CSV table of C-alpha atoms in Angstrom, one decimal:
chain,number,residue,atom,x,y,z
C,1319,ASP,CA,-7.4,5.6,14.9
C,1320,GLN,CA,-7.7,3.5,11.8
C,1321,GLN,CA,-9.7,5.1,9.0
C,1322,VAL,CA,-9.8,2.0,6.8
C,1323,LYS,CA,-10.7,-1.4,8.2
C,1324,GLN,CA,-10.9,-4.9,6.9
C,1325,ASN,CA,-12.4,-6.9,9.6
C,1326,SER,CA,-11.9,-10.3,8.1
C,1327,PRO,CA,-8.3,-11.4,8.3
C,1328,SER,CA,-8.9,-14.4,6.0
C,1329,LEU,CA,-11.4,-15.9,3.6
C,1330,SER,CA,-11.5,-19.3,1.9
C,1331,VAL,CA,-13.6,-20.1,-1.1
C,1332,GLN,CA,-13.9,-22.9,-3.6
C,1333,GLU,CA,-12.7,-22.5,-7.1
C,1334,GLY,CA,-15.5,-21.2,-9.4
C,1335,ARG,CA,-17.5,-19.6,-6.6
C,1336,ILE,CA,-17.7,-16.0,-5.7
C,1337,SER,CA,-15.3,-14.3,-3.3
C,1338,ILE,CA,-16.5,-11.2,-1.4
C,1339,LEU,CA,-14.0,-9.1,0.4
C,1340,ASN,CA,-15.2,-6.3,2.6
C,1341,CYS,CA,-13.9,-2.9,3.7
C,1342,ASP,CA,-15.2,-0.2,6.0
C,1343,TYR,CA,-14.0,3.4,6.3
C,1344,THR,CA,-14.7,6.3,8.6
C,1345,ASN,CA,-13.7,9.4,6.6
C,1346,SER,CA,-16.5,10.6,4.3
C,1347,MET,CA,-14.1,12.9,2.5
C,1348,PHE,CA,-12.2,10.2,0.6
C,1349,ASP,CA,-12.3,10.7,-3.2
C,1350,TYR,CA,-11.2,7.2,-4.3
C,1351,PHE,CA,-11.2,3.7,-3.0
C,1352,LEU,CA,-8.7,1.1,-4.4
C,1353,TRP,CA,-8.0,-2.5,-4.1
C,1354,TYR,CA,-4.5,-3.8,-4.2
C,1355,LYS,CA,-3.4,-7.5,-4.4
C,1356,LYS,CA,-0.3,-8.8,-2.9
C,1357,TYR,CA,1.5,-12.1,-3.4
C,1358,PRO,CA,4.1,-13.3,-0.8
C,1359,ALA,CA,7.5,-11.6,-1.2
C,1360,GLU,CA,6.1,-9.1,-3.8
C,1361,GLY,CA,4.9,-5.6,-3.5
C,1362,PRO,CA,1.2,-4.7,-3.7
C,1363,THR,CA,-0.2,-4.4,-7.3
C,1364,PHE,CA,-3.2,-2.2,-8.2
C,1365,LEU,CA,-6.3,-4.2,-9.0
C,1366,ILE,CA,-9.3,-1.9,-9.3
C,1367,SER,CA,-10.6,1.4,-8.0
C,1368,ILE,CA,-13.8,3.3,-7.7
C,1369,SER,CA,-14.6,7.0,-7.5
C,1370,SER,CA,-16.6,8.2,-4.5
C,1371,ILE,CA,-19.3,9.5,-6.9
C,1372,LYS,CA,-19.9,6.0,-8.3
C,1373,ASP,CA,-21.5,3.0,-6.7
C,1374,LYS,CA,-20.1,0.2,-8.9
C,1375,ASN,CA,-17.0,-0.4,-11.1
C,1376,GLU,CA,-16.4,-3.6,-13.0
C,1377,ASP,CA,-13.3,-5.0,-14.7
C,1378,GLY,CA,-13.6,-8.5,-16.0
C,1379,ARG,CA,-14.0,-10.9,-13.1
C,1380,PHE,CA,-13.6,-8.1,-10.5
C,1381,THR,CA,-16.3,-5.7,-9.4
C,1382,VAL,CA,-16.1,-3.2,-6.6
C,1383,PHE,CA,-19.3,-1.9,-5.0
C,1384,LEU,CA,-19.4,1.3,-2.9
C,1385,ASN,CA,-22.1,2.1,-0.3
C,1386,LYS,CA,-21.4,5.7,0.8
C,1387,SER,CA,-24.2,5.9,3.3
C,1388,ALA,CA,-22.8,2.8,5.1
C,1389,LYS,CA,-19.2,3.8,4.5
C,1390,HIS,CA,-18.6,0.4,3.1
C,1391,LEU,CA,-17.1,-1.1,0.0
C,1392,SER,CA,-16.7,-4.7,-1.2
C,1393,LEU,CA,-14.7,-6.5,-3.9
C,1394,HIS,CA,-16.4,-9.3,-5.7
C,1395,ILE,CA,-14.4,-11.9,-7.7
C,1396,VAL,CA,-16.4,-14.1,-9.9
C,1397,PRO,CA,-15.5,-16.8,-10.7
C,1398,SER,CA,-12.7,-17.2,-8.2
C,1399,GLN,CA,-9.5,-19.0,-9.4
C,1400,PRO,CA,-6.6,-20.5,-7.5
C,1401,GLY,CA,-4.3,-17.8,-8.9
C,1402,ASP,CA,-6.5,-15.2,-7.0
C,1403,SER,CA,-5.1,-16.5,-3.7
C,1404,ALA,CA,-3.3,-13.6,-2.2
C,1405,VAL,CA,-3.6,-10.8,0.4
C,1406,TYR,CA,-6.1,-8.1,-0.7
C,1407,PHE,CA,-5.7,-4.6,0.7
C,1408,CYS,CA,-8.4,-2.0,0.6
C,1409,ALA,CA,-7.1,1.6,0.4
C,1410,ALA,CA,-8.6,5.1,0.4
C,1411,GLN,CA,-7.3,8.3,-1.1
C,1412,SER,CA,-8.0,12.0,-0.9
C,1413,LEU,CA,-7.1,14.2,-3.9
C,1414,GLY,CA,-8.6,17.6,-3.0
C,1415,SER,CA,-6.7,20.7,-2.2
C,1416,GLY,CA,-4.0,20.2,0.4
C,1417,ASN,CA,-4.0,16.4,-0.1
C,1418,THR,CA,-1.0,14.5,-1.5
C,1419,GLY,CA,-2.8,11.5,-2.8
C,1420,LYS,CA,-1.3,9.1,-0.2
C,1421,LEU,CA,-3.0,5.8,0.2
C,1422,ILE,CA,-4.5,4.8,3.6
C,1423,PHE,CA,-4.7,1.0,3.8
C,1424,GLY,CA,-6.7,-1.5,5.7
C,1425,GLN,CA,-5.1,-4.5,7.4
C,1426,GLY,CA,-5.6,-6.8,4.5
C,1427,THR,CA,-7.6,-10.0,3.9
C,1428,THR,CA,-5.9,-13.2,2.9
C,1429,LEU,CA,-7.9,-15.0,0.3
C,1430,GLN,CA,-7.4,-18.7,-0.4
C,1431,VAL,CA,-9.1,-20.2,-3.4
C,1432,LYS,CA,-9.2,-24.0,-3.2
C,1433,PRO,CA,-9.1,-26.1,-6.4
T,277,GLU,CA,10.1,-0.6,-18.8
T,278,ALA,CA,11.5,-1.1,-15.3
T,279,GLY,CA,9.2,-0.9,-12.4
T,280,VAL,CA,9.9,0.5,-8.9
T,281,THR,CA,13.1,-1.1,-7.7
T,282,GLN,CA,14.3,-1.3,-4.1
T,283,PHE,CA,17.6,-2.3,-2.6
T,284,PRO,CA,18.5,-4.2,-0.5
T,285,SER,CA,15.7,-6.8,-0.6
T,286,HIS,CA,16.6,-8.1,2.8
T,287,SER,CA,18.7,-6.7,5.6
T,288,VAL,CA,19.5,-8.0,9.1
T,289,ILE,CA,21.2,-5.5,11.4
T,290,GLU,CA,21.8,-5.2,15.1
T,291,LYS,CA,20.0,-2.7,17.3
T,292,GLY,CA,21.8,0.6,17.3
T,293,GLN,CA,23.2,0.1,13.8
T,294,THR,CA,22.4,2.2,10.7
T,295,VAL,CA,20.6,1.0,7.6
T,296,THR,CA,20.0,2.8,4.3
T,297,LEU,CA,17.3,1.7,2.0
T,298,ARG,CA,17.2,2.8,-1.6
T,299,CYS,CA,14.4,3.2,-4.1
T,300,ASP,CA,14.5,3.9,-7.8
T,301,PRO,CA,11.0,5.0,-9.0
T,302,ILE,CA,9.6,4.4,-12.4
T,303,SER,CA,11.3,6.7,-14.8
T,304,GLY,CA,9.5,10.0,-15.2
T,305,HIS,CA,7.4,9.6,-12.0
T,306,ASP,CA,7.6,12.8,-10.0
T,307,ASN,CA,5.7,11.3,-7.0
T,308,LEU,CA,7.5,9.0,-4.7
T,309,TYR,CA,6.1,7.4,-1.5
T,310,TRP,CA,7.5,5.4,1.3
T,311,TYR,CA,5.3,3.0,3.2
T,312,ARG,CA,6.0,0.4,5.9
T,313,ARG,CA,4.2,-2.8,7.0
T,314,VAL,CA,5.0,-4.1,10.4
T,315,MET,CA,4.2,-7.6,11.7
T,316,GLY,CA,1.3,-8.4,9.2
T,317,LYS,CA,-0.5,-5.2,10.0
T,318,GLU,CA,-1.8,-2.5,7.6
T,319,ILE,CA,0.6,-0.8,5.2
T,320,LYS,CA,1.3,2.6,6.7
T,321,PHE,CA,2.3,5.7,4.9
T,322,LEU,CA,5.6,7.3,5.9
T,323,LEU,CA,6.2,10.2,3.5
T,324,HIS,CA,5.7,11.6,0.0
T,325,PHE,CA,8.1,13.4,-2.3
T,326,VAL,CA,7.2,15.4,-5.4
T,327,LYS,CA,10.4,15.6,-7.3
T,328,GLU,CA,13.0,16.5,-4.6
T,329,SER,CA,10.6,18.2,-2.2
T,330,LYS,CA,8.9,16.5,0.8
T,331,GLN,CA,5.2,17.1,0.4
T,332,ASP,CA,4.0,15.1,3.4
T,333,GLU,CA,6.2,13.5,6.1
T,334,SER,CA,3.4,13.1,8.6
T,335,GLY,CA,3.9,9.3,8.8
T,336,MET,CA,7.5,9.3,9.8
T,337,PRO,CA,7.7,7.6,13.2
T,338,ASN,CA,10.4,9.7,14.7
T,339,ASN,CA,13.7,11.6,14.0
T,340,ARG,CA,15.6,8.3,13.7
T,341,PHE,CA,14.2,8.1,10.2
T,342,LEU,CA,15.6,10.4,7.4
T,343,ALA,CA,14.4,10.3,3.8
T,344,GLU,CA,16.1,12.1,0.9
T,345,ARG,CA,15.5,12.4,-2.8
T,346,THR,CA,18.4,14.2,-4.2
T,347,GLY,CA,17.9,15.6,-7.7
T,348,GLY,CA,14.3,14.2,-7.7
T,349,THR,CA,15.4,10.8,-8.9
T,350,TYR,CA,16.1,8.0,-6.5
T,351,SER,CA,15.3,8.2,-2.8
T,352,THR,CA,17.0,6.8,0.3
T,353,LEU,CA,15.5,6.1,3.7
T,354,LYS,CA,18.0,5.9,6.5
T,355,VAL,CA,17.2,4.5,9.9
T,356,GLN,CA,19.8,5.6,12.6
T,357,PRO,CA,20.0,4.1,15.1
T,358,ALA,CA,17.8,1.2,14.4
T,359,GLU,CA,15.5,-0.2,17.1
T,360,LEU,CA,13.8,-3.6,17.3
T,361,GLU,CA,10.3,-2.1,16.5
T,362,ASP,CA,11.7,-0.8,13.2
T,363,SER,CA,11.6,-4.4,11.8
T,364,GLY,CA,9.2,-4.8,8.9
T,365,VAL,CA,8.8,-4.4,5.2
T,366,TYR,CA,9.5,-1.0,3.7
T,367,PHE,CA,7.7,-0.3,0.4
T,368,CYS,CA,8.6,2.4,-2.0
T,369,ALA,CA,6.0,3.5,-4.6
T,370,SER,CA,5.8,6.0,-7.4
T,371,SER,CA,3.2,7.6,-9.6
T,372,LEU,CA,3.2,10.1,-12.5
T,373,GLY,CA,0.8,12.5,-10.7
T,374,ALA,CA,-1.1,12.6,-7.5
T,375,GLY,CA,-4.2,11.1,-9.0
T,376,ASN,CA,-2.5,8.5,-11.2
T,377,THR,CA,-2.0,4.8,-10.4
T,378,ILE,CA,0.6,4.2,-7.6
T,379,TYR,CA,3.0,1.4,-8.4
T,380,PHE,CA,4.8,-0.4,-5.6
T,381,GLY,CA,8.2,-2.0,-5.4
T,382,GLU,CA,8.8,-5.4,-4.0
T,383,GLY,CA,9.8,-4.0,-0.6
T,384,SER,CA,12.9,-4.1,1.5
T,385,TRP,CA,12.7,-6.5,4.4
T,386,LEU,CA,14.4,-5.1,7.5
T,387,THR,CA,15.1,-7.2,10.6
T,388,VAL,CA,16.6,-5.6,13.6
T,389,VAL,CA,18.0,-8.0,16.2
């Protein structure tokens, strides 16, 4: 039973355009949602996160939107650059009593930004 | 400052053999996690240490997997005996506290043939 799902295995966009990566979750008790970026042969690196009490968080070209009623979040990259080409993982985390803060990941979406 | 380091980066072993993966977390990080990614699927949680204590090992697949963190510093993950389905990338990660950013190592690629 997968609690975090990324239904699009891949996405291709033109340089300078917007990239939108989507993620759905099933557990309404998650406290934080995170996006990690992974290049080949490297470990995932933290990109941006959002608290469950917020609906938007922005950091430079990266914005994450959270829709709690739909149990859906998305990562927007504007403008997209070729160096953004990587696998993007959505993750969720619970931090309440009895929780260890472990990350629950989606399957990942491979983003290709074409020059 | 050094990040999370893992050794070996790649390992090819025969079914039935033993492999031990090592992880050195970022200095001062009490929280240490092991994850695994198999065949391009999602990254799955294996277990979590706080210092030398196992806080959560709910993700460990079976008793062929043994993780230790002696002295609360580095950690080892032993697979004995290895099976074909154990092939994948094993990631180690660490954080200062449970709510702090979790940093990942580059992973140890394990191939069981």
